[in-house]
């Protein structure tokens, strides 16, 4: 600071001297030798070098804007090989990375062998150790003991040179062999092996996308930062961007070289540099110059209650409320984190005179749920671009998308067990109904229409025909909405919870159309319960719950699911004999356990399992094997499972299931 | 659903490239050194605009500026030297702005207003400084003692230093 003050004092003095010499040339008696002149030139060049060095070593300090265009992505099951392996390992844990992989694959192979190949557990262990479980020599050698077949010679030699590659190949061949046995193979042995070096956790961190800057100011606690009064919060006060840093090098080089070579043209070039340097320092964007409320944002939506998949136009108006020109405003609108921008850009760069406003539009694709637009991020710069300030402007808009409930074309496969209400579950007991059940001896009081008159004519006996009684079922549709159920085949496609909610809506409509009493529950981050009921009001409630309940948000919430508590709560609420339709992707142990537990407690469970597995990489394939195993285990336990593959509709999946069930 | 295209904004990139071409054209005819330094600078600047690299744009513009100075050292007339240096600075400014707009707002967004405002302001500064400097140079030749010039230059160096 002192050095600066000294430099400026001496500089002003020198300027004064030069003016004096211009006005009174005679006053300055001493003459300046050429060495002094050269000295000044060299000084200027040394300074220029310093300026250049500063520019080189300091990076620009510009605001990073959020990426609201893309919705929060979801991972695919098996993105992390280790997570899948841990499912096979259970409580066993080994420290070494490679041992863990080998052990995990070993237990996977054993489980598959015992499930599908009629081995007992010990036989399977022996077969894996001996390497006789598969024809693939690589896989056999990878998991096998000392006596297992060895892989061909050439790759073995290659393996000596590149151990990593050999190990990865072993992993890939083994997983393929296991998948082939489980019937979950795709037939390709290609695919990438991306064995993670360290264990990453967290939601949706797979995929090659750059980390998104999330700003979930729309909901949650951050909103509290906005007081009732303030329209904006300053997220970063004025700071230098460094855009013009180093421009004084132009002035210093020009002056230095100009003096040394005595060329007026070069000296004047230095003067150009002085001009720009002075311009860069004229930046005036102190915190006071952009008072709160000087920029306002308002937003209008093109549609009030869109259906999912509709494009909704969003029009944003930016107004300069201050009394000065705002030459450089860069805005990024707070698109809700679940919505994707379909068209246009939610960003704009504009310059506004006092009182003027500008609008920009973009379209978002509507998706089930209530979506609140977050605050608009503003980066305001001065004219020169060397100072900027960041803030968040408040503009709340809500887009509600409540899909209507459409019934299915297929009957819902319910299990035999029902309530006393008339409905569509066909029971084993005789009574009123449509389908023939049995004949019995006539008892006084039986209606005339039920007497088997043909038989009476033939034999003279009086008999009564009974039909299968049809009773209403009480059904609770349980949606698996735990954090781990937010999985999808690709990062930005609808995920398993979306599918589950959609299917739940259709099942609900179908069941309530046929007179069953239907309720809805979810296992997840928040308690979600709609007691079984019927009627129009109930239907509306169900529709709203499915669309807007916080437990079923279209983006995974960060809070951890309290699953054991929600199961206990659910059990307390269920009346005896209630049927459960549990919709879960079955991508971890929990889903199967939940279904079995409820079934054991006496609630007939049917599982509808959307299949989000893919076979891009080894982990994905193994995850598919694990899911198939779970499915088989459930079916063996007597729980019907509707395996709903990703590219078909729930109608098709149910139709296939019904057909198989009737045969 | 594609990721945001964060490459430098189009208009400012074009302005930057054109300014760089003018800077090279003004100085390149007067000396081989200027031609070489300017061409290298231009290529580097263009690559920086394509890749969105601020360092490349800065070094490229500096090359163009050195080209202008080289031409001046080898006795090029005053006007081309001034034009070359000014346009080198403008190319640098517009290029840096293009990259920053690209990073913050992406290519899809409508950013014409801030780009035009920014370039117009910088261009005006360039015109005014060159005009003032050249005007002083034309009116004040020969009359003043060397001491006045030396003192004013010293004052300029020190004041720049103090402001930096």
PDB file of N, CA, C and O in Angstrom, chain A residues 14 16-32 37 267, chain B residues 140-153:
ATOM      1  N   UNK A  14       6.060  13.800 -11.218  1.00  0.00           N
ATOM      2  CA  UNK A  14       6.690  13.753 -12.542  1.00  0.00           C
ATOM      3  C   UNK A  14       5.783  14.383 -13.586  1.00  0.00           C
ATOM      4  O   UNK A  14       6.240  15.115 -14.470  1.00  0.00           O
ATOM      5  N   UNK A  16       3.607  16.706 -13.007  1.00  0.00           N
ATOM      6  CA  UNK A  16       3.688  18.148 -12.782  1.00  0.00           C
ATOM      7  C   UNK A  16       4.921  18.739 -13.438  1.00  0.00           C
ATOM      8  O   UNK A  16       4.847  19.754 -14.144  1.00  0.00           O
ATOM      9  N   UNK A  17       6.053  18.085 -13.231  1.00  0.00           N
ATOM     10  CA  UNK A  17       7.314  18.541 -13.838  1.00  0.00           C
ATOM     11  C   UNK A  17       7.186  18.658 -15.342  1.00  0.00           C
ATOM     12  O   UNK A  17       7.599  19.645 -15.942  1.00  0.00           O
ATOM     13  N   UNK A  18       6.573  17.603 -15.929  1.00  0.00           N
ATOM     14  CA  UNK A  18       6.499  17.600 -17.387  1.00  0.00           C
ATOM     15  C   UNK A  18       5.619  18.749 -17.867  1.00  0.00           C
ATOM     16  O   UNK A  18       5.944  19.411 -18.858  1.00  0.00           O
ATOM     17  N   UNK A  19       4.552  19.033 -17.127  1.00  0.00           N
ATOM     18  CA  UNK A  19       3.688  20.158 -17.510  1.00  0.00           C
ATOM     19  C   UNK A  19       4.442  21.470 -17.387  1.00  0.00           C
ATOM     20  O   UNK A  19       4.358  22.348 -18.243  1.00  0.00           O
ATOM     21  N   UNK A  20       5.201  21.576 -16.283  1.00  0.00           N
ATOM     22  CA  UNK A  20       5.966  22.810 -16.069  1.00  0.00           C
ATOM     23  C   UNK A  20       6.974  23.026 -17.202  1.00  0.00           C
ATOM     24  O   UNK A  20       7.110  24.123 -17.753  1.00  0.00           O
ATOM     25  N   UNK A  21       7.646  21.918 -17.564  1.00  0.00           N
ATOM     26  CA  UNK A  21       8.634  22.063 -18.636  1.00  0.00           C
ATOM     27  C   UNK A  21       7.993  22.434 -19.964  1.00  0.00           C
ATOM     28  O   UNK A  21       8.610  23.090 -20.794  1.00  0.00           O
ATOM     29  N   UNK A  22       6.739  21.994 -20.139  1.00  0.00           N
ATOM     30  CA  UNK A  22       6.074  22.355 -21.396  1.00  0.00           C
ATOM     31  C   UNK A  22       5.738  23.846 -21.382  1.00  0.00           C
ATOM     32  O   UNK A  22       5.966  24.567 -22.358  1.00  0.00           O
ATOM     33  N   UNK A  23       5.238  24.308 -20.230  1.00  0.00           N
ATOM     34  CA  UNK A  23       4.821  25.713 -20.165  1.00  0.00           C
ATOM     35  C   UNK A  23       6.049  26.642 -20.100  1.00  0.00           C
ATOM     36  O   UNK A  23       6.155  27.620 -20.829  1.00  0.00           O
ATOM     37  N   UNK A  24       6.996  26.318 -19.239  1.00  0.00           N
ATOM     38  CA  UNK A  24       8.207  27.148 -19.124  1.00  0.00           C
ATOM     39  C   UNK A  24       9.418  26.297 -19.448  1.00  0.00           C
ATOM     40  O   UNK A  24      10.040  25.727 -18.537  1.00  0.00           O
ATOM     41  N   UNK A  25       9.757  26.167 -20.710  1.00  0.00           N
ATOM     42  CA  UNK A  25      10.858  25.270 -21.073  1.00  0.00           C
ATOM     43  C   UNK A  25      12.171  25.663 -20.383  1.00  0.00           C
ATOM     44  O   UNK A  25      13.009  24.805 -20.116  1.00  0.00           O
ATOM     45  N   UNK A  26      12.326  26.937 -20.053  1.00  0.00           N
ATOM     46  CA  UNK A  26      13.596  27.383 -19.507  1.00  0.00           C
ATOM     47  C   UNK A  26      13.803  27.029 -18.048  1.00  0.00           C
ATOM     48  O   UNK A  26      14.934  27.056 -17.559  1.00  0.00           O
ATOM     49  N   UNK A  27      12.718  26.723 -17.364  1.00  0.00           N
ATOM     50  CA  UNK A  27      12.822  26.547 -15.918  1.00  0.00           C
ATOM     51  C   UNK A  27      13.675  25.352 -15.524  1.00  0.00           C
ATOM     52  O   UNK A  27      14.366  25.385 -14.517  1.00  0.00           O
ATOM     53  N   UNK A  28      13.552  24.320 -16.312  1.00  0.00           N
ATOM     54  CA  UNK A  28      14.327  23.132 -15.952  1.00  0.00           C
ATOM     55  C   UNK A  28      15.724  23.291 -16.522  1.00  0.00           C
ATOM     56  O   UNK A  28      15.942  23.234 -17.724  1.00  0.00           O
ATOM     57  N   UNK A  29      16.637  23.524 -15.639  1.00  0.00           N
ATOM     58  CA  UNK A  29      17.968  23.881 -16.077  1.00  0.00           C
ATOM     59  C   UNK A  29      18.758  22.637 -16.485  1.00  0.00           C
ATOM     60  O   UNK A  29      19.546  22.681 -17.435  1.00  0.00           O
ATOM     61  N   UNK A  30      18.525  21.547 -15.771  1.00  0.00           N
ATOM     62  CA  UNK A  30      19.401  20.382 -16.045  1.00  0.00           C
ATOM     63  C   UNK A  30      18.923  19.655 -17.300  1.00  0.00           C
ATOM     64  O   UNK A  30      17.753  19.652 -17.657  1.00  0.00           O
ATOM     65  N   UNK A  31      19.843  19.049 -17.933  1.00  0.00           N
ATOM     66  CA  UNK A  31      19.488  18.251 -19.117  1.00  0.00           C
ATOM     67  C   UNK A  31      19.553  16.775 -18.742  1.00  0.00           C
ATOM     68  O   UNK A  31      20.304  16.373 -17.861  1.00  0.00           O
ATOM     69  N   UNK A  32      18.754  16.007 -19.422  1.00  0.00           N
ATOM     70  CA  UNK A  32      18.688  14.586 -19.095  1.00  0.00           C
ATOM     71  C   UNK A  32      19.582  13.795 -20.036  1.00  0.00           C
ATOM     72  O   UNK A  32      19.450  13.884 -21.257  1.00  0.00           O
ATOM     73  N   UNK A  37      17.251   8.287 -19.770  1.00  0.00           N
ATOM     74  CA  UNK A  37      16.115   7.965 -20.648  1.00  0.00           C
ATOM     75  C   UNK A  37      16.044   6.458 -20.865  1.00  0.00           C
ATOM     76  O   UNK A  37      14.981   5.830 -20.735  1.00  0.00           O
ATOM     77  N   UNK A 267       5.841   4.455 -29.080  1.00  0.00           N
ATOM     78  CA  UNK A 267       5.489   5.176 -27.852  1.00  0.00           C
ATOM     79  C   UNK A 267       3.988   5.455 -27.802  1.00  0.00           C
ATOM     80  O   UNK A 267       3.334   5.296 -26.768  1.00  0.00           O
TER      81      UNK A 267
ATOM     82  N   UNK B 140       1.895  18.355 -31.281  1.00  0.00           N
ATOM     83  CA  UNK B 140       2.966  18.751 -30.374  1.00  0.00           C
ATOM     84  C   UNK B 140       4.355  18.350 -30.785  1.00  0.00           C
ATOM     85  O   UNK B 140       5.232  18.225 -29.943  1.00  0.00           O
ATOM     86  N   UNK B 141       4.626  18.080 -32.052  1.00  0.00           N
ATOM     87  CA  UNK B 141       5.958  17.601 -32.423  1.00  0.00           C
ATOM     88  C   UNK B 141       6.985  18.713 -32.400  1.00  0.00           C
ATOM     89  O   UNK B 141       6.740  19.826 -32.817  1.00  0.00           O
ATOM     90  N   UNK B 142       8.130  18.354 -31.928  1.00  0.00           N
ATOM     91  CA  UNK B 142       9.284  19.223 -32.071  1.00  0.00           C
ATOM     92  C   UNK B 142       9.352  20.393 -31.128  1.00  0.00           C
ATOM     93  O   UNK B 142      10.423  20.815 -30.717  1.00  0.00           O
ATOM     94  N   UNK B 143       8.249  20.932 -30.710  1.00  0.00           N
ATOM     95  CA  UNK B 143       8.256  22.155 -29.924  1.00  0.00           C
ATOM     96  C   UNK B 143       8.751  21.901 -28.503  1.00  0.00           C
ATOM     97  O   UNK B 143       9.492  22.703 -27.950  1.00  0.00           O
ATOM     98  N   UNK B 144       8.303  20.757 -27.954  1.00  0.00           N
ATOM     99  CA  UNK B 144       8.572  20.541 -26.535  1.00  0.00           C
ATOM    100  C   UNK B 144       9.984  19.991 -26.298  1.00  0.00           C
ATOM    101  O   UNK B 144      10.534  19.289 -27.127  1.00  0.00           O
ATOM    102  N   UNK B 145      10.530  20.331 -25.137  1.00  0.00           N
ATOM    103  CA  UNK B 145      11.824  19.764 -24.787  1.00  0.00           C
ATOM    104  C   UNK B 145      11.700  18.279 -24.453  1.00  0.00           C
ATOM    105  O   UNK B 145      10.622  17.799 -24.091  1.00  0.00           O
ATOM    106  N   UNK B 146      12.802  17.606 -24.584  1.00  0.00           N
ATOM    107  CA  UNK B 146      12.812  16.162 -24.311  1.00  0.00           C
ATOM    108  C   UNK B 146      12.407  15.897 -22.867  1.00  0.00           C
ATOM    109  O   UNK B 146      11.730  14.919 -22.556  1.00  0.00           O
ATOM    110  N   UNK B 147      12.807  16.797 -21.971  1.00  0.00           N
ATOM    111  CA  UNK B 147      12.530  16.599 -20.546  1.00  0.00           C
ATOM    112  C   UNK B 147      11.040  16.420 -20.289  1.00  0.00           C
ATOM    113  O   UNK B 147      10.648  15.561 -19.502  1.00  0.00           O
ATOM    114  N   UNK B 148      10.229  17.225 -20.990  1.00  0.00           N
ATOM    115  CA  UNK B 148       8.775  17.119 -20.787  1.00  0.00           C
ATOM    116  C   UNK B 148       8.299  15.715 -21.120  1.00  0.00           C
ATOM    117  O   UNK B 148       7.544  15.094 -20.376  1.00  0.00           O
ATOM    118  N   UNK B 149       8.750  15.205 -22.249  1.00  0.00           N
ATOM    119  CA  UNK B 149       8.350  13.881 -22.686  1.00  0.00           C
ATOM    120  C   UNK B 149       8.799  12.835 -21.683  1.00  0.00           C
ATOM    121  O   UNK B 149       8.018  11.963 -21.262  1.00  0.00           O
ATOM    122  N   UNK B 150      10.070  12.957 -21.293  1.00  0.00           N
ATOM    123  CA  UNK B 150      10.622  11.955 -20.375  1.00  0.00           C
ATOM    124  C   UNK B 150       9.855  11.956 -19.068  1.00  0.00           C
ATOM    125  O   UNK B 150       9.481  10.901 -18.545  1.00  0.00           O
ATOM    126  N   UNK B 151       9.573  13.148 -18.557  1.00  0.00           N
ATOM    127  CA  UNK B 151       8.836  13.224 -17.289  1.00  0.00           C
ATOM    128  C   UNK B 151       7.433  12.656 -17.427  1.00  0.00           C
ATOM    129  O   UNK B 151       6.946  11.933 -16.547  1.00  0.00           O
ATOM    130  N   UNK B 152       6.784  12.958 -18.525  1.00  0.00           N
ATOM    131  CA  UNK B 152       5.412  12.448 -18.668  1.00  0.00           C
ATOM    132  C   UNK B 152       5.415  10.927 -18.784  1.00  0.00           C
ATOM    133  O   UNK B 152       4.539  10.237 -18.251  1.00  0.00           O
ATOM    134  N   UNK B 153       6.428  10.403 -19.491  1.00  0.00           N
ATOM    135  CA  UNK B 153       6.532   8.949 -19.620  1.00  0.00           C
ATOM    136  C   UNK B 153       6.763   8.321 -18.255  1.00  0.00           C
ATOM    137  O   UNK B 153       6.121   7.337 -17.876  1.00  0.00           O
TER     138      UNK B 153
END
